[in-house]
XYZ file of C-alpha atoms in Angstrom:
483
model
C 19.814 34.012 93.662
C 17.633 30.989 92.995
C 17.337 29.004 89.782
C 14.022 30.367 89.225
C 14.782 33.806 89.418
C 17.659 33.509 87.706
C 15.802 32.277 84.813
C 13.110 35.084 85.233
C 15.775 37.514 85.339
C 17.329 36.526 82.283
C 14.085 35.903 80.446
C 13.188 39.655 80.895
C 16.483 40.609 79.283
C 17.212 38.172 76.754
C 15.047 39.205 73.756
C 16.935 42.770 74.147
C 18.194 44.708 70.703
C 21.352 45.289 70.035
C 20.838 48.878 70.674
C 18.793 48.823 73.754
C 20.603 51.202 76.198
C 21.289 47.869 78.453
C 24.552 47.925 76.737
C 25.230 51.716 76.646
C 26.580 54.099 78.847
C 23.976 56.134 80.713
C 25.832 57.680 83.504
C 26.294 61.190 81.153
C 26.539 62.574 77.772
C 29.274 63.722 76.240
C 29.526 67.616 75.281
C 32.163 66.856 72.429
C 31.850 64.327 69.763
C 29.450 62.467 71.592
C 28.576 59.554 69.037
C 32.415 58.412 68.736
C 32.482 59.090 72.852
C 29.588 56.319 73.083
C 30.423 54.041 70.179
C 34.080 53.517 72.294
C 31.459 52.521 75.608
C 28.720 50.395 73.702
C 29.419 46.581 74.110
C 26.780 44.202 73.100
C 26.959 40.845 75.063
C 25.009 37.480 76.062
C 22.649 38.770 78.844
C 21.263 35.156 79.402
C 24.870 33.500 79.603
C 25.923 36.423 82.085
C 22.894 35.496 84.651
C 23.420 31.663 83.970
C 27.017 32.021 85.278
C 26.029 34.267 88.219
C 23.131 31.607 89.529
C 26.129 28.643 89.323
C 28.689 31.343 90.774
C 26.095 31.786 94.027
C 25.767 27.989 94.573
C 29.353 27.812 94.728
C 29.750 29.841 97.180
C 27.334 28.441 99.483
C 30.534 26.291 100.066
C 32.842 28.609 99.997
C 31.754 31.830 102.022
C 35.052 34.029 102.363
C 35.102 34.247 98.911
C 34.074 38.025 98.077
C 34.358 37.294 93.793
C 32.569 34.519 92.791
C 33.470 34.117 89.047
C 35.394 36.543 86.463
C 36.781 36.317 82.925
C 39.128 38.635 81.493
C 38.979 36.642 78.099
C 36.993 35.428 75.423
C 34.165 33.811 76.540
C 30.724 33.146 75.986
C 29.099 36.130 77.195
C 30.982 37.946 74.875
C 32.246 40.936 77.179
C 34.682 40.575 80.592
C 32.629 40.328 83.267
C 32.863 39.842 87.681
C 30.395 38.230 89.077
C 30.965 39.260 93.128
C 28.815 39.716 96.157
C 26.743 42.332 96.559
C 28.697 45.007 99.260
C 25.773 45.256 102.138
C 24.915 48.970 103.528
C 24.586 51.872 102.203
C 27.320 54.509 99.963
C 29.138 56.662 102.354
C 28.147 59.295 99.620
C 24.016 58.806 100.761
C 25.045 59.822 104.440
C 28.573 61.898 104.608
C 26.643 65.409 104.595
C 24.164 64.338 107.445
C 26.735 62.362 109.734
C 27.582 63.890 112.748
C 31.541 65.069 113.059
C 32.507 62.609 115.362
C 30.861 59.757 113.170
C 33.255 61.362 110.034
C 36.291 61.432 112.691
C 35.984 57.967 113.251
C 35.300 56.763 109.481
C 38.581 58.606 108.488
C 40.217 56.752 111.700
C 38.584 53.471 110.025
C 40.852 54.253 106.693
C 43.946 55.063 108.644
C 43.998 51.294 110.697
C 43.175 50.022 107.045
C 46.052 51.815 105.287
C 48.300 50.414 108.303
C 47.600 46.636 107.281
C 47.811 47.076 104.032
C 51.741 48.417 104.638
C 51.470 45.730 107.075
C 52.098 43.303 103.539
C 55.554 44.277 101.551
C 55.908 42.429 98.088
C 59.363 41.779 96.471
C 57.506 42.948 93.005
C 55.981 45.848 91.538
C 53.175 45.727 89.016
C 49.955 44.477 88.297
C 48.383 41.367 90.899
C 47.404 38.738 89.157
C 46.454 35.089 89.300
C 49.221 32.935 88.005
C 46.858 30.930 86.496
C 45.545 34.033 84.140
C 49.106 34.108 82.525
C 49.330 31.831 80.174
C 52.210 31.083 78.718
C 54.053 34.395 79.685
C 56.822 33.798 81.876
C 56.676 34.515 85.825
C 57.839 33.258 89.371
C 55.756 32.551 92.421
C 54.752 35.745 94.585
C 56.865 36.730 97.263
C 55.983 38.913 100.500
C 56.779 39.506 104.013
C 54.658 39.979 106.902
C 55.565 40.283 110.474
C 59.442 39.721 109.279
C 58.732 36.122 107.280
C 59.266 36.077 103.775
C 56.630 33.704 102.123
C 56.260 32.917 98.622
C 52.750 31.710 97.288
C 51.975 29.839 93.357
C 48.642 31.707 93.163
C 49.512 35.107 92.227
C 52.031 36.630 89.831
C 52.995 40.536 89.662
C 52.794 42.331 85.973
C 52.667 45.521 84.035
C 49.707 47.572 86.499
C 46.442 47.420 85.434
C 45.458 50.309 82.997
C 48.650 51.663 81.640
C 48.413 52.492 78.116
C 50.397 49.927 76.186
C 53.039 47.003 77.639
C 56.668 48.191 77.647
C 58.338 44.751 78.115
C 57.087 41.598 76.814
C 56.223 39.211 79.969
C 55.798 39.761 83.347
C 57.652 42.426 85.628
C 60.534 40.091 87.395
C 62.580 41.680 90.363
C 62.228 45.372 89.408
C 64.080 47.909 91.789
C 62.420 51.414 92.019
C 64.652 52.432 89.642
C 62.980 50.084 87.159
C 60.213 50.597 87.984
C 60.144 54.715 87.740
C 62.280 54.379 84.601
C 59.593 51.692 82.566
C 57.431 54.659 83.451
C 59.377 56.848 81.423
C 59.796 54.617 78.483
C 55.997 54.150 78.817
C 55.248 57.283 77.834
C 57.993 57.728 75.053
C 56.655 54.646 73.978
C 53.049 56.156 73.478
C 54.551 59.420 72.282
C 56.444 57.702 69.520
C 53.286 55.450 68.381
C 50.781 57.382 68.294
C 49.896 59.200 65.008
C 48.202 62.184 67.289
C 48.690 63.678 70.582
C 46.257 63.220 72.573
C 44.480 66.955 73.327
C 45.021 67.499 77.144
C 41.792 68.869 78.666
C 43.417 71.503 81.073
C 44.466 74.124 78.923
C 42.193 75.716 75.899
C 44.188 75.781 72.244
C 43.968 79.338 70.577
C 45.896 82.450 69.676
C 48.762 82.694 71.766
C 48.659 79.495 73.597
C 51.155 76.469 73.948
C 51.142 73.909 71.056
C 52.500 70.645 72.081
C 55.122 68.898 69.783
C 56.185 64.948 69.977
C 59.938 66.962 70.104
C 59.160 68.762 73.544
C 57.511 65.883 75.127
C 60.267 63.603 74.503
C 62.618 66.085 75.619
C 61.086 66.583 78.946
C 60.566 62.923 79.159
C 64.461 62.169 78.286
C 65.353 64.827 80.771
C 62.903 62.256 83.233
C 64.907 59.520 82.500
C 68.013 61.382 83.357
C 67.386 62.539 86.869
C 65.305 59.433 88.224
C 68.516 58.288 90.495
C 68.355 61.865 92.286
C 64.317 62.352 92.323
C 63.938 59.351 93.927
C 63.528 58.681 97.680
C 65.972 56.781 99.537
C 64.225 55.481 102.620
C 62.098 52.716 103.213
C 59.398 54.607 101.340
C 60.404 52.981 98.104
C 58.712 49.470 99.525
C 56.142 47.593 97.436
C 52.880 47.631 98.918
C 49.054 46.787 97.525
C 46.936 49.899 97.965
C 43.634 51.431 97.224
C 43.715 54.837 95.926
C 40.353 55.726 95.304
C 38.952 56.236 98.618
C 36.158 58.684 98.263
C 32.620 58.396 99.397
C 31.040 56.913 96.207
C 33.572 53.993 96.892
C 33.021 53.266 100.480
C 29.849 50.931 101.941
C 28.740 51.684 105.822
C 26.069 50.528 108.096
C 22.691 52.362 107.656
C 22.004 52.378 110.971
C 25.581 53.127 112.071
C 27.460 55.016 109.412
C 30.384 55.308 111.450
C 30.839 51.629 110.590
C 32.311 50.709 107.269
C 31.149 47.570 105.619
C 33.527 47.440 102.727
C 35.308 48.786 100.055
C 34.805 48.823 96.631
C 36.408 49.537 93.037
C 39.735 47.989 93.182
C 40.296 46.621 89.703
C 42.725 48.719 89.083
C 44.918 48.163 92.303
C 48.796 47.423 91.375
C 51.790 47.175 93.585
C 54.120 50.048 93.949
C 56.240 51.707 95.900
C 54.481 53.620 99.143
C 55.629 57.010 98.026
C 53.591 56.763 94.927
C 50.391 55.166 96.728
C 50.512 57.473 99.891
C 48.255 60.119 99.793
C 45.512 62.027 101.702
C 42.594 59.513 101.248
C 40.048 61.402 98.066
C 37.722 61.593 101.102
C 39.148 64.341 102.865
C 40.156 66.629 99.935
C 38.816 69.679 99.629
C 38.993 73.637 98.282
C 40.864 76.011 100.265
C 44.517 76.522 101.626
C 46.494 73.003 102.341
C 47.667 72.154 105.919
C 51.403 71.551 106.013
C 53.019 68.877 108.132
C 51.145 68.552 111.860
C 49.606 72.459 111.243
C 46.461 73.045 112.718
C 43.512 74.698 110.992
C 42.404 78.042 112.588
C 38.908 80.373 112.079
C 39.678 83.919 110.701
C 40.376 86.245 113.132
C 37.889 88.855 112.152
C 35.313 85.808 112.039
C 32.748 88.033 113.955
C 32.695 90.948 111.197
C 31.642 88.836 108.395
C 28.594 88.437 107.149
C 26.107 85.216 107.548
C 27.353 83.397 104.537
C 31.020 84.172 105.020
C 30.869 82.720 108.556
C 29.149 79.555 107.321
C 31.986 79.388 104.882
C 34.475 79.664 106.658
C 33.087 77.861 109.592
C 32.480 74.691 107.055
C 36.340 75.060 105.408
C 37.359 75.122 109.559
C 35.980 71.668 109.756
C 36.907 70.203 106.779
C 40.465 71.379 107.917
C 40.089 69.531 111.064
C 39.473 66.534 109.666
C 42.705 66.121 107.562
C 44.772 67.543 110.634
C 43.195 64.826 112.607
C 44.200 62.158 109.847
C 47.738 63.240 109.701
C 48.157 63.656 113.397
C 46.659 60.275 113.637
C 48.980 58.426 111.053
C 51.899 60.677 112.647
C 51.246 58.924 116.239
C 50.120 54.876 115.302
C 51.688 55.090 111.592
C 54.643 57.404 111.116
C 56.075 55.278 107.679
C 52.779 56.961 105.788
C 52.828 59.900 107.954
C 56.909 60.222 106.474
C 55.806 58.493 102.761
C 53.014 61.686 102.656
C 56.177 64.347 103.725
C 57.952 63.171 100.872
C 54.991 63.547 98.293
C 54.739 67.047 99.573
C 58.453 67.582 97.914
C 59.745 69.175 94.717
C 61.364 66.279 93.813
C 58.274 63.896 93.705
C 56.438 66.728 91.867
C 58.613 65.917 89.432
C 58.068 61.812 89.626
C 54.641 62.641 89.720
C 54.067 65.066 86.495
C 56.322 62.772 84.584
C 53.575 60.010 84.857
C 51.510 61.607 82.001
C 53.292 63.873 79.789
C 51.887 62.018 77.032
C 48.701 64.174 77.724
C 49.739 67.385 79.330
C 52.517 69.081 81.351
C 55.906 69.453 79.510
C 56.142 73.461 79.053
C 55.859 73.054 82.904
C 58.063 70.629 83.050
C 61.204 71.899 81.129
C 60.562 75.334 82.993
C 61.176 73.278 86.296
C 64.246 71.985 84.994
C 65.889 74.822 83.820
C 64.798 76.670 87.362
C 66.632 73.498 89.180
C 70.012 74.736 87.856
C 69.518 77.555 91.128
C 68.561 74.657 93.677
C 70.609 71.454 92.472
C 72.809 71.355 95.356
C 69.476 71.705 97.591
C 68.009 68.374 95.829
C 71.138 66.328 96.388
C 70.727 66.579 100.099
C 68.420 63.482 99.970
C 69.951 61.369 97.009
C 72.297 58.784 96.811
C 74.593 60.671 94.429
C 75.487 63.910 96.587
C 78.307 64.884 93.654
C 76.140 64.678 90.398
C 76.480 67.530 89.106
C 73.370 69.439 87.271
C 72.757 67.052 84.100
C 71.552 69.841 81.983
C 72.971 72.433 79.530
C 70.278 74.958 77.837
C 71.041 77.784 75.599
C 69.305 81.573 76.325
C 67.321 80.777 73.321
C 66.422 77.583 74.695
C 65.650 78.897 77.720
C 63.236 81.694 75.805
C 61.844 79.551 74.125
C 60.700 77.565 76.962
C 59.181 80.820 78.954
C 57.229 81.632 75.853
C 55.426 77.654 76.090
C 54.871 78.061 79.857
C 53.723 81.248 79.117
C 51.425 80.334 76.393
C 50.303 77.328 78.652
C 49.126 79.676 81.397
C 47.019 81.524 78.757
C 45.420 77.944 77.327
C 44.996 77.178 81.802
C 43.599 81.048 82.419
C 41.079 80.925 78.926
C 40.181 77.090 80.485
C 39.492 78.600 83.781
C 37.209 81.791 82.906
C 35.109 79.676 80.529
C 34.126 76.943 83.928
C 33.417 80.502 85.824
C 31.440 81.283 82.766
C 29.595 78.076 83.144
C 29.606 77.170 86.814
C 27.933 73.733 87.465
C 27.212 73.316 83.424
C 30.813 72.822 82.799
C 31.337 69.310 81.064
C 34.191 68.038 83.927
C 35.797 65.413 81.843
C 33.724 66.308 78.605
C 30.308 64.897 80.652
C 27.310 66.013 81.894
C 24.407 64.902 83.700
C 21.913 63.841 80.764
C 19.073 65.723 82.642
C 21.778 68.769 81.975
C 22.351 68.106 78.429
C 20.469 70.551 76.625
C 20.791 73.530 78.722
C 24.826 72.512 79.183
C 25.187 72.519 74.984
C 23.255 75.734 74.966
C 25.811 77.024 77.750
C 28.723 75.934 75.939
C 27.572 77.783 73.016
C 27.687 80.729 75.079
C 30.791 80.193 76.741
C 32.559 79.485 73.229
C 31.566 83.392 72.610
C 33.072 84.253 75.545
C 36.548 83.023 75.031
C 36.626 84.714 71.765
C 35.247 87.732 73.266
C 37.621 87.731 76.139
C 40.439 86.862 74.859
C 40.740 87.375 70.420
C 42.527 91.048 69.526
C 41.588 91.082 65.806
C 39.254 89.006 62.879
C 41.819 86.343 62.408
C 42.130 85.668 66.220
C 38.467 85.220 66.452
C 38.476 82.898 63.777
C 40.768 80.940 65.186
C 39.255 80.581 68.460
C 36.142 79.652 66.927
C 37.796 76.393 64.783
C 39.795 75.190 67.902
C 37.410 75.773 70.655
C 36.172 72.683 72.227
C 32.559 73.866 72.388
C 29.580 73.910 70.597
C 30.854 70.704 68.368
């Protein structure tokens, strides 16, 4: 970026109002109470300062050219918002091309995140937490970066691990020193008790729907299922060398991956990892976004099959199932690939597919959602305690849990009334199809017709699922629709 055009970029922008939708979000509107939805995304800023910063930023790296971010600020500053200034990722979005590409071009993209994954494990840190640059921490306390690769341990000033990037409030004051996985999974814990405690209001989960009959959450029952967390962490945990600290990117779908126009077998780069932390590999390992799909999951090295009575169904069944055949392939040629050149993943993605990380897993946000399932889990875990144990390092804990029969009613009657919220959830997206609000949004071309939907779909619930006057009432203050 010249001078020049930096100045005739800025130019063009600086006499911009304050409400110009420059500073708004535009991506979607929000189906529920949209004008305190945007107010929280609106941030008004210094346009002209912005540009001035990215013109010096360019020149500097005209000296330094394998730097990828030329200038940031997390903090106060004159352009009055956080900003990154970083080069612009050439190609195209994997996203523009992934239905057109041949299926050997996909095969070998998804072989292109596997050799990435692998040296990214190839890195182990002796911290967990968010990266940052020492120099970003002020005052707060912290000790040089350490890490090993290829069997040297090295320590470097520049960075600094902390609490990860986007948790919801800091549990400790400082920086994260030394933390064993045990630390680390319980701070998790106390995260969330921490939020649970503070906060005035629960936070309304959007799986389930809130009516007649369904689960209310209490601060009590979350707490509870998040004590009973804290309590079984030594025997959830894994015990091989799955537990090691490793930088990862877990948000590897097509809108965040660049390839070669041309060539879209070649990726380019990467993109959107702001919110990268260190942690252990059993909590970063997963099937890469890219290759998820709907249908019935692969297990281990199984490999995908067409129906037998493929030649009996009719045009679009066959191109249905034909297209879930594929899609199959593709992870069963990921996981046999990782199993052959990478078998730590391959073994770090067995151990995700376990009860016991279910449990590590769901415990992450029980602030929002999940403990009627979560206490029903526990109480079924008296039966398969011993089963658990097989894999922890205390083999003679005995089950750490004593619930009453009206406890344990009690508990059936929230699952229960959780599966209703889940099922009345579920019929109203069938209701609506692609004019459900996923995450309260929808496309602003979509906006009208989607409110007039919801409208509809509120009558539906109450419809489908009130038994008298008073239940229809309620279902009509509580619903999320039509607000």
């Amino acid at each position: 970026m010249s001078a020049s055009h930096s100045q005739a970029c800025s130019s063009s922008f600086t006499a911009l109002s304050p409400d110009h939708e420059f500073f708004r979000f535009t991506r979607g509107r929000f189906a529920r109470n949209e004008a305190n939805e945007m107010s929280q995304r609106y941030i008004y800023f210094d346009v002209e300062e912005l540009a001035r910063i990215g013109a010096a930023a360019v020149r500097t790296v005209c000296e330094t050219p394998v730097s990828k971010v030329y200038s940031w600020n997390s903090k106060p500053n004159p352009v009055g918002a956080e900003y990154i200034v970083m080069e612009k990722v050439p190609g195209v979005p994997l996203d523009s091309v992934w239905s057109s590409m041949k299926f050997e071009d996909r095969v070998a993209v998804v072989k292109s995140i596997a050799r990435h994954q692998e040296a990214w494990m190839s890195v182990s840190f002796g911290h967990f937490g968010g990266l940052y640059f020492a120099q970003d921490l002020d005052d707060l306390r912290h000790e040089s970066m350490s890490y090993e690769k290829g069997g040297v341990t090295k320590l470097d000033e520049t960075f600094a691990s902390g609490h990860p990037q986007g948790e919801r409030i800091l549990i400790t004051a400082g920086v994260w020193l030394n933390l064993t996985v045990d630390h680390y999974l319980t701070a998790i814990g106390r995260r969330e008790i921490a939020c649970v405690k503070t906060l005035p209001i629960l936070p309304k989960s959007s799986v389930p729907l809130y009516g007649p009959g369904t689960y209310r959450p209490t601060k009590a029952k979350k707490l509870r299922a998040l004590e009973s967390y804290l309590t079984m962490i030594k025997n959830l945990r894994p015990v091989d060398n799955s537990i090691t600290s490793c930088l990862w990117h877990g948000d590897i779908h097509v809108e965040n991956i660049f390839v070669d126009s041309k060539s879209p077998r070649g990726m380019v780069g990467i993109i959107d990892w702001q919110s990268t932390e260190l942690a252990p590999l059993f909590h970063h390992a997963r099937q890469p976004p890219i290759l998820d799909y709907d249908g019935p999951h692969l297990h281990g090295l199984e490999r995908p099959s067409l129906p037998e009575d493929l030649p009996g169904l009719d045009t679009e069944a066959q191109r249905e199932a034909i297209a879930l055949y594929f899609k199959q392939v593709l992870c069963a040629l990921y996981r046999t690939f990782i199993h052959k050149t990478n078998p730590r993943l391959y073994c770090a993605l067995e151990v995700r597919q376990s009860p016991t990380f279910d449990l590590l897993l769901l415990a992450r946000n029980l602030l929002i959602d999940g403990e009627a399932t979560y206490l029903v889990r526990i109480v079924e875990l008296e039966s398969t305690w011993a089963d658990l144990l097989i894999t922890s390092n205390d083999k003679a804990c005995q089950y750490p849990f004593l619930f009453s029969d009206e406890e344990k009613a009690e508990i059936e009657r929230d699952v229960n009334g959780s599966l209703l919220g889940m099922q009345a959830l579920q019929s109203a997206k069938e209701s609506l199809r692609d004019l459900f609000p996923e995450q309260g949004i929808v496309r602003p071309e979509q906006y009208e017709e989607a409110k007039d939907a919801l409208r509809q779909g509120k009558q539906f619930i109450i419809r489908e699922f009130a038994r008298d006057q008073y239940e229809e009432k309620v279902w009509e203050e509580e619903s999320p629709f039509d607000n």
